[in-house]
Amino acid sequence: MAEALNPSLTRRDAARLLGAAAVAALPSGWTAQRADVDALLGKLTLKEKVSLLHGANDPASKGEAGYVPGVPRLGIPELRLADGPAGVRATADATALPAPVALASTFAADLARRFGAVIGREGRALGMDVLLSPMTNIVRVPQAGRNFETLGEDPLLAAALVVGEIRGIQGEGLIATVKHYAANNFENARQTVDVKVDERTLREIYLPPFEAAVKTGVGAVMAAYNHVNGVYAAENRHLLTEILRDDWRFGGWVMSDWYATHSGAPSLTAGMDMEMPFGVNYGGLAAAVTSGKLAESVVDTAVRRVLVQLDRFGLLGGGRPRPSPDPAGGARVAKEIALAGAVLLRNEGDLLPLGRADLADLAVIGPTAASPLVGGGGSARVIPAGAESPLTALRRQAAPGSRIRWATGVDLEGVPVPASALSLRRTQQGTQQGAQQGGAPQAAAQVDHTGAGALPAGSSWTWTGTLTAPATGDYDLRIQGAGGVPSFNGSISLTLDGVKIGSVGALLGGNSSLIATSGGLTNAGRTVRLEAGVAKPVTVAATGIAGTPLQVRLAWVTPQRRQEALREAAALAKGARAALVFAFNEGTEGADRAALALPKDQDPVVAAVAAANARTTVVLNTGDPVLMPWLRNVRSILQMWYPGQEGADATATLLLGGANPGGKLPVTFPARAEDAPTAPAERYPGVGGVADYGEGVLVGYRFYDAKGVEPLFPFGHGLSYTRFQYGDLSVRAAGGGLTVSFTVANTGRRAGVEVPQVYLGSPAGPPVPMAPRALAGFARVRLSPGERRRVTVTVPRRALQYWSDGRWTLAGGRRTVHVGSSSRDLRLRQEVTIR
Ligand code: BGC
């Protein structure tokens, strides 16, 4: 609050607010040329100041999400703000890193720093100034759409990673934006939902990663869409001023999430400095000042926050030279993190890694084996220059003489709807500009203009007619295409019976799949019930972009084909020595998953393959937990998440034993949907527009431990191709926290990585309801076969505290320190007295 009311904040004050850690996060020399921000502010007109507080259209867009014009006469640069959490989202191809959930699985802050550095350099190279990442909302709801984009369910883990990542991003000179502040933990009704959450839960669970980001000097914070305790996050004084500025001394600026600003002066006064992506509300700030409704000093405070960061990052007065892109360096880090973040969930009888005999006759099943699922959907989607499929990588890496055959199992692609089911007329052909061409309508039997049969670039087409199914059943109707002009609602679309059921080319992905067709087309659509012999009106419309041939296909997967695909997969598996089933879900911004189960009838396929082959492994390309009704019937499960552009190479390397998985789950996998802490409707999605975070601090594993519920796989779980032994625990008090040391030995025959985890038990008779155990520290150690190492983990003082009456208080008394290989595989324990 103090800062908002104090327009005379000086440059020195600003530097003090940024703190030493902030400065340390920049390359040396970057703070040398500080401009006099106050003098600069004095030269700006009111109009110019306001123009720095909201987004605008970019006259020379590079495909970024947001743009703020500069004030060239004073050397204040225009700003380009790009997503996001898994790489730079721009028009140009960029390195598609593994999804942040995979990064979280590494439990490695140094890898987070390297992950951030790839994005930092590439962002700068591609003309960006601000990155809309990292995202560090705690995973609370197992089916939340954006779980893949964030850093897991534990605040201590997320804080450690977010700090590493910000150092990496900002160390390359790109301003990081930590998002979405705060309590934006699911997608359904995200723009309106009111999160009812108590202060202790906020401080202990949802805020620590943001606090850590601020303490490490993050340049910007993004205010979330939702309400928090009745007030929009983007005008929430408690969050934006009392906590962020007064408590944490944040010296950067706050921008709203896209269209998350709901007022002008009240939001600004509450501490929200910049409205994005346009000045719908903030465009009126100058008038509010002129009419006396808003003090200009409040505007100045916000502008100063922006300018201080631009100065700090060397962007004022001509800026800094931009680096060249380093795609090879990006690819190396992408692969390293895909390898390090892979989690071996199960490996009965050490089926993995696959041996020569398995490779001599291997059945590979699943669409994501042949078309890679690189990343999740929405604003975090990054388009890489290319991505190999796991099937290709396996064939490439397997020894000569291997036989690796593939069946889709689940057909996402289908075949062009045959002429026999369609009665079509091509009624219109035009140009992109909409001018109609051609005279009489031409008859068309099918809509299948792909490959050599593609339509001219920039043309636009509409086919109308009827579709008649030969038999009653559920049909997957698919619209597939490429070369459409990017548009908000999609430029290649399919409408059935007046209802749009799929579109390709939508800016935020529409309902198109993250998995392309085998020919590389974007694939969208949905399952509809069709009655035999009933003709349904159908329209396919396509508008192409200049310079790229327009490809359009209307396809379907018939009920019969669905059965066939399953039978083919089972038959292939039956005859093979071993089987690999690739299963997926498609996490995306904007929508939560409807259920925790695998989508698209994948469970029956996994079950059929497992029944047909006793040596079955499941490879998961999911962004978060899924249910596994077939678990006991498969021997091995490798969780690859959305592994980025190098994911296929990493997957094959791990399956074949060229690398040893060492990742650990950053989220609990529930055995049943009803076991999740957010199963009651009032908690998620909420009732009457209110989501009651009534589980309090019992989020993730804390809840399962407190309630004695057995998860499918616990937080921190992850196996290895080798074995680790723990011993010799010692705990001592140090620096207000604890120093915990122990030995870890690799007792197997392969080199491997172990992530020993330290959990702190609650005191007997806790002063407030506490989780039985909470993560208090961790390490990541690589050990050669037979190697034994002494590991020391520092438990910070904060891990011994709880939030009460407006401050952190020690939870003293007898407490148990546990050390283990997961939250449920605790190997060592020692009682300590905390005072
Ligand atoms: C998302 C943000 C993103 C922004 C810009 C919003 O819909 O919630 O995470 O940075 O769009 O693309």
XYZ file of N, CA, C and O in Angstrom, residues 289-413:
500
model
N -7.697 11.104 -14.806
C -6.783 12.058 -14.154
C -7.253 13.483 -14.427
O -7.391 14.296 -13.509
N -7.551 13.745 -15.690
C -7.942 15.104 -16.064
C -9.197 15.545 -15.324
O -9.326 16.695 -14.915
N -10.102 14.596 -15.117
C -11.356 14.984 -14.459
C -11.222 14.947 -12.932
O -12.203 15.128 -12.219
N -10.021 14.652 -12.463
C -9.797 14.695 -11.015
C -10.223 13.438 -10.278
O -10.212 13.395 -9.048
N -10.597 12.387 -11.026
C -11.051 11.168 -10.333
C -9.874 10.298 -9.895
O -10.016 9.397 -9.086
N -8.728 10.540 -10.516
C -7.556 9.705 -10.221
C -6.341 10.614 -10.089
O -6.125 11.469 -10.951
N -5.577 10.404 -9.041
C -4.367 11.230 -8.869
C -3.316 10.788 -9.873
O -3.085 9.587 -10.059
N -2.670 11.742 -10.505
C -1.656 11.400 -11.497
C -0.503 10.628 -10.841
O 0.172 9.820 -11.484
N -0.308 10.847 -9.565
C 0.775 10.148 -8.867
C 0.574 8.631 -8.912
O 1.547 7.873 -8.888
N -0.679 8.196 -8.966
C -0.932 6.746 -9.032
C -0.480 6.212 -10.397
O 0.108 5.141 -10.504
N -0.769 6.995 -11.433
C -0.301 6.642 -12.769
C 1.241 6.604 -12.777
O 1.863 5.673 -13.269
N 1.828 7.621 -12.180
C 3.295 7.704 -12.142
C 3.909 6.481 -11.462
O 4.921 5.952 -11.917
N 3.299 6.077 -10.386
C 3.836 4.920 -9.654
C 3.880 3.694 -10.560
O 4.880 2.972 -10.614
N 2.797 3.468 -11.285
C 2.739 2.302 -12.171
C 3.764 2.430 -13.301
O 4.475 1.476 -13.630
N 3.839 3.616 -13.899
C 4.784 3.815 -15.002
C 6.214 3.633 -14.500
O 7.048 2.998 -15.154
N 6.477 4.154 -13.314
C 7.828 4.026 -12.763
C 8.203 2.550 -12.603
O 9.323 2.138 -12.885
N 7.252 1.742 -12.163
C 7.541 0.313 -11.980
C 7.972 -0.329 -13.303
O 8.860 -1.165 -13.347
N 7.288 0.077 -14.377
C 7.644 -0.470 -15.691
C 9.033 0.030 -16.094
O 9.911 -0.740 -16.480
N 9.236 1.335 -15.963
C 10.498 1.933 -16.422
C 11.693 1.401 -15.636
O 12.765 1.176 -16.195
N 11.489 1.195 -14.348
C 12.596 0.676 -13.526
C 13.050 -0.688 -14.077
O 14.246 -0.976 -14.166
N 12.098 -1.499 -14.491
C 12.472 -2.810 -15.039
C 13.133 -2.676 -16.410
O 14.105 -3.363 -16.706
N 12.607 -1.782 -17.233
C 13.219 -1.605 -18.563
C 14.655 -1.126 -18.393
O 15.573 -1.563 -19.094
N 14.836 -0.248 -17.448
C 16.184 0.255 -17.163
C 17.080 -0.883 -16.668
O 18.199 -1.075 -17.142
N 16.537 -1.625 -15.734
C 17.309 -2.718 -15.136
C 17.754 -3.730 -16.188
O 18.846 -4.293 -16.116
N 16.918 -3.950 -17.168
C 17.247 -4.927 -18.213
C 17.954 -4.281 -19.406
O 18.103 -4.898 -20.458
N 18.332 -3.037 -19.233
C 19.127 -2.389 -20.283
C 18.333 -2.079 -21.543
O 18.881 -2.013 -22.635
N 17.016 -1.910 -21.394
C 16.188 -1.709 -22.592
C 15.958 -0.235 -22.924
O 15.466 0.079 -24.000
N 16.294 0.645 -22.014
C 16.069 2.070 -22.294
C 17.196 2.627 -23.159
O 18.323 2.122 -23.110
N 16.853 3.650 -23.942
C 17.880 4.369 -24.691
C 18.605 3.541 -25.719
O 19.832 3.528 -25.777
N 17.873 2.788 -26.500
C 18.522 2.075 -27.609
C 18.618 0.581 -27.432
O 18.823 -0.146 -28.380
N 18.440 0.123 -26.190
C 18.386 -1.321 -25.980
C 19.725 -2.006 -26.098
O 20.774 -1.360 -26.185
N 19.668 -3.304 -26.092
C 20.880 -4.118 -26.154
C 20.827 -4.961 -27.414
O 19.749 -5.297 -27.883
N 21.990 -5.341 -27.937
C 21.968 -6.199 -29.124
C 21.284 -7.524 -28.806
O 21.372 -8.012 -27.676
N 20.609 -8.044 -29.792
C 19.924 -9.324 -29.578
C 20.830 -10.475 -29.999
O 21.570 -10.349 -30.964
N 20.756 -11.592 -29.294
C 21.593 -12.733 -29.666
C 21.033 -13.413 -30.914
O 19.894 -13.154 -31.319
N 21.801 -14.293 -31.498
C 21.264 -15.105 -32.591
C 20.585 -16.330 -31.964
O 20.940 -16.736 -30.858
N 19.615 -16.909 -32.655
C 18.986 -18.112 -32.098
C 20.004 -19.261 -32.038
O 20.958 -19.269 -32.801
N 19.776 -20.189 -31.141
C 20.681 -21.327 -31.005
C 19.839 -22.609 -30.973
O 19.677 -23.241 -29.919
N 19.270 -22.971 -32.143
C 18.369 -24.127 -32.128
C 19.046 -25.420 -31.672
O 18.424 -26.233 -30.979
N 20.317 -25.579 -31.978
C 20.987 -26.820 -31.573
C 21.127 -26.870 -30.055
O 20.890 -27.909 -29.427
N 21.470 -25.723 -29.473
C 21.580 -25.661 -28.006
C 20.225 -25.913 -27.361
O 20.120 -26.633 -26.366
N 19.177 -25.331 -27.942
C 17.828 -25.538 -27.417
C 17.441 -27.005 -27.472
O 16.884 -27.560 -26.524
N 17.745 -27.638 -28.579
C 17.402 -29.051 -28.752
C 18.123 -29.925 -27.726
O 17.546 -30.865 -27.178
N 19.382 -29.575 -27.448
C 20.137 -30.367 -26.460
C 19.473 -30.296 -25.087
O 19.292 -31.318 -24.425
N 19.078 -29.097 -24.693
C 18.450 -28.949 -23.374
C 17.072 -29.622 -23.382
O 16.675 -30.279 -22.420
N 16.353 -29.473 -24.488
C 15.024 -30.110 -24.579
C 15.149 -31.622 -24.381
O 14.358 -32.239 -23.667
N 16.168 -32.195 -24.975
C 16.327 -33.651 -24.833
C 16.743 -34.004 -23.405
O 16.217 -34.951 -22.812
N 17.664 -33.240 -22.884
C 18.150 -33.554 -21.540
C 16.998 -33.527 -20.528
O 16.899 -34.376 -19.645
N 16.126 -32.538 -20.681
C 15.025 -32.427 -19.716
C 13.956 -33.482 -19.980
O 13.359 -34.018 -19.048
N 13.740 -33.816 -21.239
C 12.790 -34.906 -21.521
C 13.294 -36.207 -20.882
O 12.517 -36.982 -20.315
N 14.586 -36.443 -20.956
C 15.164 -37.645 -20.336
C 15.047 -37.568 -18.814
O 14.619 -38.518 -18.161
N 15.429 -36.412 -18.262
C 15.501 -36.287 -16.808
C 14.120 -36.251 -16.163
O 13.955 -36.633 -15.008
N 13.113 -35.788 -16.914
C 11.780 -35.660 -16.338
C 10.915 -36.904 -16.504
O 9.808 -36.975 -15.979
N 11.412 -37.888 -17.232
C 10.626 -39.118 -17.427
C 10.518 -39.866 -16.098
O 11.493 -39.965 -15.361
N 9.331 -40.377 -15.827
C 9.106 -41.072 -14.557
C 8.734 -42.532 -14.837
O 7.736 -42.809 -15.503
N 9.547 -43.426 -14.318
C 9.258 -44.863 -14.447
C 8.295 -45.224 -13.322
O 8.685 -45.332 -12.162
N 7.030 -45.376 -13.672
C 6.007 -45.579 -12.651
C 5.973 -47.029 -12.178
O 5.668 -47.308 -11.020
N 6.274 -47.924 -13.087
C 6.143 -49.354 -12.744
C 7.098 -50.108 -13.645
O 7.279 -49.740 -14.814
N 7.713 -51.171 -13.101
C 8.620 -51.967 -13.928
C 8.752 -53.356 -13.336
O 9.798 -53.751 -12.827
N 7.653 -54.105 -13.411
C 7.611 -55.442 -12.826
C 8.600 -56.357 -13.524
O 8.625 -56.423 -14.765
N 9.387 -57.050 -12.713
C 10.345 -58.004 -13.274
C 11.344 -57.323 -14.203
O 11.892 -57.970 -15.089
N 11.552 -56.062 -13.983
C 12.515 -55.302 -14.796
C 12.323 -55.531 -16.298
O 13.268 -55.798 -17.040
N 11.079 -55.408 -16.731
C 10.823 -55.564 -18.175
C 11.589 -54.520 -18.981
O 12.124 -54.807 -20.055
N 11.610 -53.314 -18.449
C 12.394 -52.260 -19.114
C 13.786 -52.227 -18.506
O 13.929 -52.511 -17.326
N 14.800 -51.842 -19.236
C 14.749 -51.499 -20.655
C 14.550 -52.733 -21.534
O 14.878 -53.856 -21.143
N 14.004 -52.493 -22.716
C 13.748 -53.592 -23.638
C 15.065 -54.196 -24.097
O 16.041 -53.489 -24.336
N 15.051 -55.504 -24.227
C 16.269 -56.188 -24.671
C 16.210 -56.474 -26.164
O 15.203 -56.215 -26.836
N 17.293 -57.021 -26.647
C 17.391 -57.374 -28.064
C 16.248 -58.270 -28.521
O 15.682 -58.091 -29.597
N 15.935 -59.257 -27.649
C 14.882 -60.212 -28.024
C 13.543 -59.505 -28.198
O 12.780 -59.810 -29.121
N 13.277 -58.539 -27.321
C 12.019 -57.786 -27.438
C 11.980 -57.004 -28.754
O 10.961 -56.929 -29.424
N 13.135 -56.443 -29.077
C 13.181 -55.602 -30.276
C 13.129 -56.431 -31.559
O 12.803 -55.913 -32.629
N 13.445 -57.689 -31.435
C 13.394 -58.550 -32.612
C 11.960 -58.686 -33.122
O 11.731 -58.997 -34.301
N 11.011 -58.451 -32.227
C 9.609 -58.494 -32.660
C 8.763 -57.676 -31.685
O 8.204 -58.204 -30.730
N 8.719 -56.398 -31.934
C 8.060 -55.480 -31.015
C 6.801 -54.903 -31.663
O 6.852 -54.414 -32.789
N 5.706 -54.976 -30.919
C 4.468 -54.325 -31.391
C 4.362 -52.962 -30.729
O 4.442 -52.868 -29.506
N 4.207 -51.936 -31.526
C 4.025 -50.584 -30.985
C 2.614 -50.132 -31.340
O 2.206 -50.210 -32.502
N 1.884 -49.696 -30.326
C 0.467 -49.368 -30.512
C 0.227 -47.919 -30.090
O 0.832 -47.462 -29.134
N -0.672 -47.281 -30.778
C -1.137 -45.968 -30.312
C -0.825 -44.849 -31.287
O 0.246 -44.811 -31.882
N -1.763 -43.900 -31.413
C -1.556 -42.796 -32.354
C -0.349 -41.941 -32.006
O 0.354 -41.449 -32.899
N -0.062 -41.729 -30.703
C 1.053 -40.832 -30.356
C 2.404 -41.526 -30.507
O 3.440 -40.898 -30.313
N 2.403 -42.800 -30.878
C 3.671 -43.433 -31.259
C 4.062 -42.964 -32.657
O 5.239 -42.806 -32.967
N 3.056 -42.742 -33.496
C 3.340 -42.385 -34.893
C 3.268 -40.887 -35.156
O 3.908 -40.392 -36.080
N 2.452 -40.167 -34.395
C 2.371 -38.703 -34.524
C 2.678 -38.131 -33.149
O 1.869 -38.266 -32.240
N 3.826 -37.497 -32.973
C 4.252 -37.124 -31.626
C 3.349 -36.103 -30.957
O 2.873 -35.174 -31.613
N 3.106 -36.293 -29.673
C 2.379 -35.291 -28.888
C 3.450 -34.458 -28.185
O 3.987 -34.852 -27.159
N 3.752 -33.329 -28.775
C 4.914 -32.528 -28.367
C 4.630 -31.721 -27.103
O 5.447 -31.658 -26.193
N 3.462 -31.106 -27.051
C 3.154 -30.219 -25.924
C 1.663 -30.063 -25.749
O 0.882 -30.489 -26.601
N 1.264 -29.437 -24.651
C -0.150 -29.222 -24.388
C -0.700 -28.049 -25.199
O 0.034 -27.387 -25.943
N -1.995 -27.802 -25.039
C -2.663 -26.820 -25.886
C -2.928 -25.486 -25.212
O -2.863 -25.363 -24.002
N -3.234 -24.496 -26.048
C -3.525 -23.156 -25.547
C -2.318 -22.253 -25.704
O -1.495 -22.453 -26.594
N -2.194 -21.270 -24.829
C -1.130 -20.276 -25.003
C 0.260 -20.850 -24.751
O 1.252 -20.210 -25.080
N 0.344 -22.042 -24.190
C 1.672 -22.643 -23.950
C 2.125 -23.497 -25.124
O 3.173 -24.131 -25.062
N 1.322 -23.523 -26.190
C 1.687 -24.392 -27.304
C 2.795 -23.742 -28.129
O 2.692 -22.585 -28.534
N 3.812 -24.496 -28.401
C 4.952 -24.000 -29.164
C 5.085 -24.853 -30.416
O 4.995 -26.078 -30.349
N 5.286 -24.181 -31.534
C 5.431 -24.932 -32.776
C 6.927 -25.037 -33.115
O 7.567 -24.040 -33.432
N 7.473 -26.242 -33.016
C 8.894 -26.408 -33.334
C 9.098 -26.586 -34.827
O 8.142 -26.830 -35.569
N 10.344 -26.484 -35.257
C 10.625 -26.679 -36.683
C 10.301 -28.109 -37.093
O 9.952 -28.369 -38.244
N 10.393 -29.025 -36.186
C 10.079 -30.416 -36.499
C 10.104 -31.250 -35.244
O 10.648 -30.827 -34.227
N 9.480 -32.414 -35.321
C 9.526 -33.344 -34.192
C 9.363 -34.751 -34.752
O 8.423 -35.026 -35.499
N 10.279 -35.595 -34.390
C 10.255 -36.985 -34.847
C 9.150 -37.735 -34.098
O 8.733 -37.320 -33.012
N 8.713 -38.847 -34.643
C 7.753 -39.665 -33.896
C 8.519 -40.710 -33.091
O 9.605 -41.138 -33.487
N 7.958 -41.150 -31.962
C 8.615 -42.203 -31.179
C 8.877 -43.465 -32.017
O 9.918 -44.118 -31.854
N 7.949 -43.776 -32.910
C 8.125 -44.976 -33.737
C 9.392 -44.861 -34.593
O 10.209 -45.786 -34.676
N 9.556 -43.713 -35.216
C 10.754 -43.489 -36.036
C 12.005 -43.546 -35.170
O 13.015 -44.146 -35.552
N 11.932 -42.925 -34.004
C 13.110 -42.912 -33.118
C 13.459 -44.323 -32.664
O 14.632 -44.701 -32.609
N 12.436 -45.102 -32.363
C 12.695 -46.492 -31.931
C 13.361 -47.276 -33.052
O 14.336 -48.004 -32.836
N 12.817 -47.118 -34.248
C 13.386 -47.863 -35.385
C 14.811 -47.400 -35.652
O 15.678 -48.203 -35.991
N 15.046 -46.129 -35.490
C 16.389 -45.590 -35.728
C 17.374 -46.094 -34.682
O 18.500 -46.451 -34.988
N 16.913 -46.144 -33.428
C 17.847 -46.503 -32.354
C 18.022 -48.006 -32.166
O 19.007 -48.446 -31.583
N 17.061 -48.784 -32.603
C 17.144 -50.234 -32.379
C 18.229 -50.835 -33.270
O 18.514 -50.336 -34.356
N 18.805 -51.909 -32.778
C 19.888 -52.561 -33.519
C 19.363 -53.068 -34.861
O 18.171 -53.384 -34.992
N 20.256 -53.163 -35.852
C 19.831 -53.717 -37.137
C 19.247 -55.114 -36.912
O 19.683 -55.829 -36.021
N 18.279 -55.441 -37.708
C 17.649 -56.756 -37.547
C 16.433 -56.713 -36.642
O 15.720 -57.698 -36.493
N 16.173 -55.557 -36.032
C 14.981 -55.453 -35.186
C 13.745 -55.373 -36.068
O 13.813 -54.905 -37.207
N 12.635 -55.851 -35.511
C 11.378 -55.732 -36.258
C 10.371 -55.003 -35.367
O 9.988 -55.508 -34.304
N 10.009 -53.808 -35.790
C 9.115 -52.986 -34.971
C 7.916 -52.625 -35.834
O 8.038 -51.909 -36.823
N 6.761 -53.160 -35.456
C 5.553 -52.914 -36.259
C 4.559 -52.083 -35.457
O 4.538 -52.158 -34.233
N 3.739 -51.337 -36.145
C 2.842 -50.382 -35.482
C 1.380 -50.597 -35.874
O 1.084 -50.928 -37.031
N 0.528 -50.431 -34.921
C -0.921 -50.343 -35.207
C -1.484 -49.212 -34.370
O -1.040 -48.995 -33.241
N -2.465 -48.516 -34.892
C -2.931 -47.325 -34.178
C -3.739 -47.656 -32.932
O -3.728 -46.923 -31.962
N -4.468 -48.754 -32.931
C -5.256 -49.106 -31.742
C -6.466 -48.206 -31.572
O -7.601 -48.658 -31.514
N -6.207 -46.923 -31.490
C -7.276 -45.922 -31.463
C -7.093 -45.097 -32.725
O -6.061 -44.466 -32.909
N -8.084 -45.131 -33.585
C -7.958 -44.408 -34.857
C -8.475 -42.986 -34.683
O -9.677 -42.778 -34.507
N -7.558 -42.026 -34.707
C -7.965 -40.622 -34.571
C -8.163 -39.971 -35.925
O -8.587 -38.828 -36.023
N -7.795 -40.696 -36.974
C -7.676 -40.077 -38.288
C -8.778 -40.500 -39.253
O -9.340 -39.689 -39.969
